[in-house]
Amino acid sequence: MRNDNIPVDPARLAIAQDVKAVLDTDFFTALCEPVRVEIIRRLITVGASDVKTIAQGMVQDRSVISRHLAMLERAGITASRKSGRRVEYDLNGPDIVAKVTDILAVIEPMARLCMPYAAQKSHNEGAA
Amino acid sequence: MRNDNIPVDPARLAIAQDVKAVLDTDFFTALCEPVRVEIIRRLITVGASDVKTIAQGMVQDRSVISRHLAMLERAGITASRKSGRRVEYDLNGPDIVAKVTDILAVIEPMARLCMPYAAQKSHNEGAA
DNA sequence: GTAATGCGTGCATATGTGTGCACATATACG
DNA sequence: CGTATATGTGCACACATATGCACGCATTAC
């Protein structure tokens, strides 16, 4: 067996850990379902709504929409509030923006190291 | 049957369409798999590598890693270059940053409209 | 009070997806 | 030339997930 103890760049190691930490699997899982994206679109269009209203005109059963909304809430994408026998759901805009902002902040330094098959910018370049 | 022709806010409608358009299902699908995230972490740590190197130390079979890399490339997350009998994969940092930047630009106006159960900032507030 | 409405959940099922093995192809090595 | 290595793919299989239905619970309407 080979002893490939290649010394890893500490900077790369740190960024790699940051990226892995910020890549919330639940968040992306919630967004990779077309039906859930459609629910998001409707919530933006009409604002906060109850389950029945959101499910109006969609082919899936109301119970399916209810489950999707619960999953979106667990992922921090929606928030809910009970109002009588109805439950109003709405997008959690600030939290979504915060999440994406965090991701962007972490992947920007990564991008400086990962420019495939092109000259990577050195620390004193880019002042074009 | 009720005739619920509720006039939708044109601004909301436009933002909703923008959000739905920018939410690339393939992109999120690629990122919601723990094994693919681990591959990303390794690529950041050691830089561009071939399939065999990436698969070293991972429990999944090399063919599985190959498939994940192909999927990541279709999603624009990695890029590949043939080098002899090997195929080097590397993260496509700039494209990833561009994608996330686009998403952030679209969801920021959405967030101003979707602040659940809190007073939404009007256009002349926020100058605190 | 009873009936009706809205919501979430257990259950069964169809579809999607990750995984490993075997094999074919392409390239390097001798 | 033949052999070894690296990669991708067809196939079968295990597991996850989305879906619809029926039901129970909570709340409103009557």
mmCIF file of C-alpha atoms (C1' of nucleotides) in Angstrom:
data_model
loop_
_atom_site.group_PDB
_atom_site.id
_atom_site.type_symbol
_atom_site.label_atom_id
_atom_site.label_comp_id
_atom_site.label_asym_id
_atom_site.label_seq_id
_atom_site.Cartn_x
_atom_site.Cartn_y
_atom_site.Cartn_z
ATOM 1 C CA MET A 1 0.000 0.000 0.000
ATOM 2 C CA ARG A 2 1.216 3.407 -0.930
ATOM 3 C CA ASN A 3 1.759 6.009 1.682
ATOM 4 C CA ASP A 4 0.213 8.954 -0.079
ATOM 5 C CA ASN A 5 0.460 11.511 2.635
ATOM 6 C CA ILE A 6 0.035 14.465 0.332
ATOM 7 C CA PRO A 7 0.121 17.605 2.434
ATOM 8 C CA VAL A 8 -3.166 19.381 1.867
ATOM 9 C CA ASP A 9 -3.306 23.125 1.639
ATOM 10 C CA PRO A 10 -4.674 24.339 4.985
ATOM 11 C CA ALA A 11 -6.557 27.139 3.237
ATOM 12 C CA ARG A 12 -8.268 24.637 0.940
ATOM 13 C CA LEU A 13 -9.078 22.402 3.875
ATOM 14 C CA ALA A 14 -10.715 25.224 5.779
ATOM 15 C CA ILE A 15 -12.784 26.339 2.811
ATOM 16 C CA ALA A 16 -13.816 22.768 2.088
ATOM 17 C CA GLN A 17 -15.104 22.364 5.619
ATOM 18 C CA ASP A 18 -16.959 25.666 5.425
ATOM 19 C CA VAL A 19 -18.613 24.699 2.147
ATOM 20 C CA LYS A 20 -19.659 21.296 3.403
ATOM 21 C CA ALA A 21 -21.057 22.874 6.553
ATOM 22 C CA VAL A 22 -23.099 25.478 4.724
ATOM 23 C CA LEU A 23 -24.527 23.085 2.140
ATOM 24 C CA ASP A 24 -27.706 22.274 4.009
ATOM 25 C CA THR A 25 -29.046 19.065 2.515
ATOM 26 C CA ASP A 26 -32.581 19.657 3.787
ATOM 27 C CA PHE A 27 -32.649 23.093 2.215
ATOM 28 C CA PHE A 28 -31.687 21.837 -1.235
ATOM 29 C CA THR A 29 -33.863 18.758 -0.948
ATOM 30 C CA ALA A 30 -36.845 20.993 -0.334
ATOM 31 C CA LEU A 31 -36.079 23.022 -3.460
ATOM 32 C CA CYS A 32 -35.457 20.168 -5.891
ATOM 33 C CA GLU A 33 -39.091 19.112 -6.095
ATOM 34 C CA PRO A 34 -41.133 20.736 -8.901
ATOM 35 C CA VAL A 35 -44.356 20.634 -6.886
ATOM 36 C CA ARG A 36 -42.712 22.420 -3.970
ATOM 37 C CA VAL A 37 -41.302 25.054 -6.302
ATOM 38 C CA GLU A 38 -44.770 25.573 -7.705
ATOM 39 C CA ILE A 39 -46.081 26.035 -4.171
ATOM 40 C CA ILE A 40 -43.402 28.669 -3.617
ATOM 41 C CA ARG A 41 -44.421 30.421 -6.823
ATOM 42 C CA ARG A 42 -48.040 30.528 -5.705
ATOM 43 C CA LEU A 43 -47.129 31.833 -2.259
ATOM 44 C CA ILE A 44 -45.213 34.688 -3.840
ATOM 45 C CA THR A 45 -48.063 35.443 -6.224
ATOM 46 C CA VAL A 46 -50.954 35.550 -3.766
ATOM 47 C CA GLY A 47 -49.155 35.976 -0.440
ATOM 48 C CA ALA A 48 -49.876 34.032 2.724
ATOM 49 C CA SER A 49 -52.565 31.423 2.192
ATOM 50 C CA ASP A 50 -54.095 28.414 3.843
ATOM 51 C CA VAL A 51 -53.583 24.878 2.615
ATOM 52 C CA LYS A 52 -56.882 24.623 0.776
ATOM 53 C CA THR A 53 -56.280 27.816 -1.180
ATOM 54 C CA ILE A 54 -52.769 26.748 -2.181
ATOM 55 C CA ALA A 55 -54.015 23.345 -3.282
ATOM 56 C CA GLN A 56 -56.753 24.949 -5.434
ATOM 57 C CA GLY A 57 -56.040 24.217 -9.081
ATOM 58 C CA MET A 58 -53.151 21.885 -8.389
ATOM 59 C CA VAL A 59 -53.410 18.297 -9.502
ATOM 60 C CA GLN A 60 -52.037 16.849 -6.272
ATOM 61 C CA ASP A 61 -54.293 16.087 -3.383
ATOM 62 C CA ARG A 62 -54.649 18.603 -0.579
ATOM 63 C CA SER A 63 -52.932 16.206 1.825
ATOM 64 C CA VAL A 64 -49.915 16.109 -0.471
ATOM 65 C CA ILE A 65 -49.710 19.885 -0.468
ATOM 66 C CA SER A 66 -49.970 19.812 3.308
ATOM 67 C CA ARG A 67 -47.002 17.451 3.510
ATOM 68 C CA HIS A 68 -44.947 19.583 1.130
ATOM 69 C CA LEU A 69 -45.690 22.675 3.192
ATOM 70 C CA ALA A 70 -44.567 20.872 6.331
ATOM 71 C CA MET A 71 -41.337 19.895 4.622
ATOM 72 C CA LEU A 72 -40.762 23.456 3.404
ATOM 73 C CA GLU A 73 -41.270 24.675 6.953
ATOM 74 C CA ARG A 74 -38.772 22.171 8.359
ATOM 75 C CA ALA A 75 -36.292 23.493 5.803
ATOM 76 C CA GLY A 76 -36.892 27.036 6.994
ATOM 77 C CA ILE A 77 -38.482 28.122 3.725
ATOM 78 C CA THR A 78 -42.006 28.712 4.946
ATOM 79 C CA ALA A 79 -43.609 29.685 8.228
ATOM 80 C CA SER A 80 -47.078 28.863 9.439
ATOM 81 C CA ARG A 81 -49.596 30.351 11.801
ATOM 82 C CA LYS A 82 -52.821 28.815 12.998
ATOM 83 C CA SER A 83 -55.877 30.938 12.374
ATOM 84 C CA GLY A 84 -59.004 29.229 13.573
ATOM 85 C CA ARG A 85 -59.359 25.928 11.816
ATOM 86 C CA ARG A 86 -57.167 27.125 9.013
ATOM 87 C CA VAL A 87 -53.347 27.200 8.904
ATOM 88 C CA GLU A 88 -51.769 30.053 7.016
ATOM 89 C CA TYR A 89 -48.458 29.433 5.327
ATOM 90 C CA ASP A 90 -46.150 32.088 3.988
ATOM 91 C CA LEU A 91 -42.639 32.224 2.639
ATOM 92 C CA ASN A 92 -39.926 33.027 5.155
ATOM 93 C CA GLY A 93 -38.198 35.528 2.893
ATOM 94 C CA PRO A 94 -35.580 36.853 5.331
ATOM 95 C CA ASP A 95 -34.427 33.377 6.356
ATOM 96 C CA ILE A 96 -34.156 32.265 2.737
ATOM 97 C CA VAL A 97 -32.093 35.303 1.831
ATOM 98 C CA ALA A 98 -29.901 34.761 4.883
ATOM 99 C CA LYS A 99 -29.294 31.157 3.918
ATOM 100 C CA VAL A 100 -28.361 31.965 0.326
ATOM 101 C CA THR A 101 -26.222 34.868 1.487
ATOM 102 C CA ASP A 102 -24.297 32.550 3.792
ATOM 103 C CA ILE A 103 -23.776 30.092 0.966
ATOM 104 C CA LEU A 104 -22.527 32.806 -1.344
ATOM 105 C CA ALA A 105 -20.116 34.122 1.256
ATOM 106 C CA VAL A 106 -18.583 30.677 1.605
ATOM 107 C CA ILE A 107 -18.372 29.684 -2.040
ATOM 108 C CA GLU A 108 -16.802 32.945 -3.177
ATOM 109 C CA PRO A 109 -13.381 32.128 -1.699
ATOM 110 C CA MET A 110 -13.845 28.596 -3.023
ATOM 111 C CA ALA A 111 -14.335 29.931 -6.538
ATOM 112 C CA ARG A 112 -10.978 31.706 -6.414
ATOM 113 C CA LEU A 113 -9.337 28.322 -5.931
ATOM 114 C CA CYS A 114 -11.530 26.342 -8.311
ATOM 115 C CA MET A 115 -11.317 27.812 -11.783
ATOM 116 C CA PRO A 116 -11.022 24.720 -13.936
ATOM 117 C CA TYR A 117 -8.559 24.783 -16.777
ATOM 118 C CA ALA A 118 -7.900 28.478 -16.609
ATOM 119 C CA ALA A 119 -5.273 30.596 -14.965
ATOM 120 C CA GLN A 120 -6.359 31.136 -11.397
ATOM 121 C CA LYS A 121 -6.287 34.673 -10.221
ATOM 122 C CA SER A 122 -3.433 35.297 -7.863
ATOM 123 C CA HIS A 123 -3.928 37.452 -4.837
ATOM 124 C CA ASN A 124 -2.705 40.617 -6.538
ATOM 125 C CA GLU A 125 -4.547 40.198 -9.822
ATOM 126 C CA GLY A 126 -8.094 41.157 -10.565
ATOM 127 C CA ALA A 127 -7.447 44.867 -10.297
ATOM 128 C CA ALA A 128 -8.300 45.213 -13.957
ATOM 129 C CA MET B 1 -68.591 27.274 -7.870
ATOM 130 C CA ARG B 2 -67.143 30.534 -6.700
ATOM 131 C CA ASN B 3 -65.763 33.035 -9.113
ATOM 132 C CA ASP B 4 -62.663 33.987 -7.200
ATOM 133 C CA ASN B 5 -61.035 36.274 -9.720
ATOM 134 C CA ILE B 6 -58.811 37.916 -7.186
ATOM 135 C CA PRO B 7 -56.655 40.487 -8.968
ATOM 136 C CA VAL B 8 -53.056 39.499 -8.371
ATOM 137 C CA ASP B 9 -50.449 42.130 -7.721
ATOM 138 C CA PRO B 10 -48.461 42.498 -10.970
ATOM 139 C CA ALA B 11 -45.265 43.045 -8.988
ATOM 140 C CA ARG B 12 -45.787 39.808 -7.087
ATOM 141 C CA LEU B 13 -46.571 37.977 -10.289
ATOM 142 C CA ALA B 14 -43.369 39.144 -11.938
ATOM 143 C CA ILE B 15 -41.231 38.214 -8.945
ATOM 144 C CA ALA B 16 -42.914 34.834 -8.695
ATOM 145 C CA GLN B 17 -42.061 34.072 -12.293
ATOM 146 C CA ASP B 18 -38.486 35.215 -11.807
ATOM 147 C CA VAL B 19 -38.060 33.011 -8.746
ATOM 148 C CA LYS B 20 -39.539 29.979 -10.426
ATOM 149 C CA ALA B 21 -37.296 30.532 -13.440
ATOM 150 C CA VAL B 22 -34.115 30.858 -11.403
ATOM 151 C CA LEU B 23 -34.810 27.846 -9.195
ATOM 152 C CA ASP B 24 -32.926 25.343 -11.301
ATOM 153 C CA THR B 25 -34.165 21.929 -10.243
ATOM 154 C CA ASP B 26 -31.086 20.143 -11.583
ATOM 155 C CA PHE B 27 -28.801 22.428 -9.629
ATOM 156 C CA PHE B 28 -30.529 21.756 -6.303
ATOM 157 C CA THR B 29 -30.981 18.084 -7.047
ATOM 158 C CA ALA B 30 -27.245 17.773 -7.515
ATOM 159 C CA LEU B 31 -26.594 19.409 -4.158
ATOM 160 C CA CYS B 32 -29.093 17.488 -2.040
ATOM 161 C CA GLU B 33 -27.135 14.237 -2.122
ATOM 162 C CA PRO B 34 -24.652 13.716 0.747
ATOM 163 C CA VAL B 35 -22.263 11.691 -1.404
ATOM 164 C CA ARG B 36 -22.132 14.438 -4.019
ATOM 165 C CA VAL B 37 -21.497 17.043 -1.337
ATOM 166 C CA GLU B 38 -18.651 14.899 -0.044
ATOM 167 C CA ILE B 39 -17.225 14.763 -3.568
ATOM 168 C CA ILE B 40 -17.395 18.554 -3.691
ATOM 169 C CA ARG B 41 -15.590 18.756 -0.363
ATOM 170 C CA ARG B 42 -12.803 16.518 -1.628
ATOM 171 C CA LEU B 43 -12.448 18.501 -4.853
ATOM 172 C CA ILE B 44 -12.003 21.683 -2.863
ATOM 173 C CA THR B 45 -9.510 20.040 -0.559
ATOM 174 C CA VAL B 46 -7.217 18.440 -3.117
ATOM 175 C CA GLY B 47 -8.100 20.344 -6.284
ATOM 176 C CA ALA B 48 -8.749 18.822 -9.694
ATOM 177 C CA SER B 49 -8.569 15.041 -9.584
ATOM 178 C CA ASP B 50 -9.433 12.010 -11.659
ATOM 179 C CA VAL B 51 -12.237 9.623 -10.789
ATOM 180 C CA LYS B 52 -10.052 7.017 -9.160
ATOM 181 C CA THR B 53 -8.427 9.521 -6.838
ATOM 182 C CA ILE B 54 -11.754 10.984 -5.807
ATOM 183 C CA ALA B 55 -13.177 7.530 -5.149
ATOM 184 C CA GLN B 56 -10.174 6.611 -2.961
ATOM 185 C CA GLY B 57 -11.367 6.149 0.606
ATOM 186 C CA MET B 58 -15.033 6.485 -0.216
ATOM 187 C CA VAL B 59 -17.304 3.582 0.501
ATOM 188 C CA GLN B 60 -19.195 3.811 -2.801
ATOM 189 C CA ASP B 61 -17.948 2.043 -5.854
ATOM 190 C CA ARG B 62 -15.847 3.948 -8.363
ATOM 191 C CA SER B 63 -18.615 3.662 -10.967
ATOM 192 C CA VAL B 64 -20.988 5.369 -8.554
ATOM 193 C CA ILE B 65 -18.571 8.256 -8.128
ATOM 194 C CA SER B 66 -18.292 8.464 -11.901
ATOM 195 C CA ARG B 67 -22.041 8.784 -12.210
ATOM 196 C CA HIS B 68 -22.198 11.443 -9.499
ATOM 197 C CA LEU B 69 -19.481 13.421 -11.244
ATOM 198 C CA ALA B 70 -21.394 13.237 -14.521
ATOM 199 C CA MET B 71 -24.488 14.511 -12.768
ATOM 200 C CA LEU B 72 -22.557 17.349 -11.131
ATOM 201 C CA GLU B 73 -21.210 18.319 -14.534
ATOM 202 C CA ARG B 74 -24.681 18.352 -16.095
ATOM 203 C CA ALA B 75 -25.719 20.681 -13.289
ATOM 204 C CA GLY B 76 -22.796 22.994 -14.105
ATOM 205 C CA ILE B 77 -21.061 22.342 -10.805
ATOM 206 C CA THR B 78 -18.026 20.510 -12.114
ATOM 207 C CA ALA B 79 -16.062 20.537 -15.349
ATOM 208 C CA SER B 80 -14.013 17.730 -16.820
ATOM 209 C CA ARG B 81 -11.052 17.393 -19.122
ATOM 210 C CA LYS B 82 -9.702 14.231 -20.625
ATOM 211 C CA SER B 83 -6.039 13.656 -19.927
ATOM 212 C CA GLY B 84 -4.850 10.437 -21.490
ATOM 213 C CA ARG B 85 -6.868 7.579 -20.130
ATOM 214 C CA ARG B 86 -7.806 9.624 -17.116
ATOM 215 C CA VAL B 87 -10.558 12.222 -16.791
ATOM 216 C CA GLU B 88 -9.864 15.123 -14.497
ATOM 217 C CA TYR B 89 -12.790 16.725 -12.726
ATOM 218 C CA ASP B 90 -12.733 20.060 -10.991
ATOM 219 C CA LEU B 91 -15.273 22.378 -9.449
ATOM 220 C CA ASN B 92 -16.617 25.087 -11.722
ATOM 221 C CA GLY B 93 -16.290 27.822 -9.131
ATOM 222 C CA PRO B 94 -17.219 30.833 -11.260
ATOM 223 C CA ASP B 95 -20.365 29.194 -12.629
ATOM 224 C CA ILE B 96 -21.475 28.145 -9.166
ATOM 225 C CA VAL B 97 -20.978 31.649 -7.816
ATOM 226 C CA ALA B 98 -22.822 33.089 -10.809
ATOM 227 C CA LYS B 99 -25.744 30.761 -10.254
ATOM 228 C CA VAL B 100 -26.039 31.550 -6.547
ATOM 229 C CA THR B 101 -25.625 35.246 -7.250
ATOM 230 C CA ASP B 102 -28.501 35.120 -9.724
ATOM 231 C CA ILE B 103 -30.659 33.333 -7.195
ATOM 232 C CA LEU B 104 -29.865 35.881 -4.512
ATOM 233 C CA ALA B 105 -30.643 38.772 -6.831
ATOM 234 C CA VAL B 106 -34.080 37.323 -7.525
ATOM 235 C CA ILE B 107 -35.073 36.295 -4.009
ATOM 236 C CA GLU B 108 -34.082 39.601 -2.426
ATOM 237 C CA PRO B 109 -37.089 41.500 -3.834
ATOM 238 C CA MET B 110 -39.176 38.448 -2.957
ATOM 239 C CA ALA B 111 -38.090 38.677 0.660
ATOM 240 C CA ARG B 112 -39.336 42.257 0.892
ATOM 241 C CA LEU B 113 -42.815 40.963 0.089
ATOM 242 C CA CYS B 114 -42.655 37.765 2.112
ATOM 243 C CA MET B 115 -41.991 38.576 5.751
ATOM 244 C CA PRO B 116 -44.387 36.268 7.529
ATOM 245 C CA TYR B 117 -46.343 37.654 10.425
ATOM 246 C CA ALA B 118 -44.305 40.801 10.732
ATOM 247 C CA ALA B 119 -44.749 44.294 9.482
ATOM 248 C CA GLN B 120 -43.388 44.402 5.982
ATOM 249 C CA LYS B 121 -41.029 47.209 5.248
ATOM 250 C CA SER B 122 -42.641 49.829 3.119
ATOM 251 C CA HIS B 123 -40.666 51.499 0.395
ATOM 252 C CA ASN B 124 -39.657 54.430 2.577
ATOM 253 C CA GLU B 125 -38.737 52.472 5.683
ATOM 254 C CA GLY B 126 -35.512 50.719 6.442
ATOM 255 C CA ALA B 127 -33.545 53.935 6.656
ATOM 256 C CA ALA B 128 -32.896 53.227 10.304
ATOM 257 C "C1'" DG C 1 -76.261 20.265 20.773
ATOM 258 C "C1'" DT C 2 -75.218 18.336 15.382
ATOM 259 C "C1'" DA C 3 -73.306 19.105 10.888
ATOM 260 C "C1'" DA C 4 -69.754 20.922 8.133
ATOM 261 C "C1'" DT C 5 -65.131 22.518 7.137
ATOM 262 C "C1'" DG C 6 -59.996 22.540 7.385
ATOM 263 C "C1'" DC C 7 -55.860 20.161 8.505
ATOM 264 C "C1'" DG C 8 -52.585 16.534 9.400
ATOM 265 C "C1'" DT C 9 -51.338 11.459 9.495
ATOM 266 C "C1'" DG C 10 -51.287 6.249 8.826
ATOM 267 C "C1'" DC C 11 -51.311 3.228 5.152
ATOM 268 C "C1'" DA C 12 -50.571 1.115 0.621
ATOM 269 C "C1'" DT C 13 -48.612 1.884 -3.856
ATOM 270 C "C1'" DA C 14 -46.164 3.635 -7.959
ATOM 271 C "C1'" DT C 15 -42.254 5.951 -9.304
ATOM 272 C "C1'" DG C 16 -37.622 7.684 -8.742
ATOM 273 C "C1'" DT C 17 -32.846 7.144 -7.290
ATOM 274 C "C1'" DG C 18 -28.528 5.437 -5.353
ATOM 275 C "C1'" DT C 19 -25.705 1.389 -5.437
ATOM 276 C "C1'" DG C 20 -22.683 -2.536 -6.981
ATOM 277 C "C1'" DC C 21 -21.304 -5.793 -10.395
ATOM 278 C "C1'" DA C 22 -19.972 -7.102 -14.968
ATOM 279 C "C1'" DC C 23 -18.591 -5.599 -19.252
ATOM 280 C "C1'" DA C 24 -17.080 -2.656 -23.241
ATOM 281 C "C1'" DT C 25 -14.084 1.020 -24.753
ATOM 282 C "C1'" DA C 26 -9.992 3.889 -24.735
ATOM 283 C "C1'" DT C 27 -5.362 4.745 -23.614
ATOM 284 C "C1'" DA C 28 -0.692 3.793 -21.589
ATOM 285 C "C1'" DC C 29 2.937 0.505 -20.823
ATOM 286 C "C1'" DG C 30 6.339 -3.174 -22.143
ATOM 287 C "C1'" DC D 1 1.648 -6.993 -30.705
ATOM 288 C "C1'" DG D 2 -0.515 -8.155 -25.844
ATOM 289 C "C1'" DT D 3 -1.359 -6.534 -21.035
ATOM 290 C "C1'" DA D 4 -2.718 -3.373 -17.543
ATOM 291 C "C1'" DT D 5 -5.110 0.688 -16.111
ATOM 292 C "C1'" DA D 6 -8.921 4.269 -16.195
ATOM 293 C "C1'" DT D 7 -13.445 5.430 -17.349
ATOM 294 C "C1'" DG D 8 -18.268 5.035 -18.534
ATOM 295 C "C1'" DT D 9 -22.580 2.182 -19.077
ATOM 296 C "C1'" DG D 10 -26.255 -1.604 -19.007
ATOM 297 C "C1'" DC D 11 -28.461 -4.191 -15.700
ATOM 298 C "C1'" DA D 12 -30.614 -5.751 -11.414
ATOM 299 C "C1'" DC D 13 -31.799 -4.580 -6.865
ATOM 300 C "C1'" DA D 14 -32.581 -2.080 -2.442
ATOM 301 C "C1'" DC D 15 -34.173 1.948 -0.680
ATOM 302 C "C1'" DA D 16 -36.277 6.519 -0.673
ATOM 303 C "C1'" DT D 17 -39.978 9.487 -1.981
ATOM 304 C "C1'" DA D 18 -44.207 11.370 -3.933
ATOM 305 C "C1'" DT D 19 -48.981 10.350 -4.223
ATOM 306 C "C1'" DG D 20 -53.946 9.352 -3.070
ATOM 307 C "C1'" DC D 21 -57.318 7.602 0.023
ATOM 308 C "C1'" DA D 22 -59.455 7.066 4.448
ATOM 309 C "C1'" DC D 23 -59.633 8.457 8.927
ATOM 310 C "C1'" DG D 24 -59.188 11.205 13.304
ATOM 311 C "C1'" DC D 25 -58.919 15.649 15.442
ATOM 312 C "C1'" DA D 26 -59.876 20.531 15.933
ATOM 313 C "C1'" DT D 27 -62.692 24.443 14.933
ATOM 314 C "C1'" DT D 28 -66.521 26.849 12.902
ATOM 315 C "C1'" DA D 29 -71.353 27.234 11.328
ATOM 316 C "C1'" DC D 30 -76.035 26.072 12.037
#
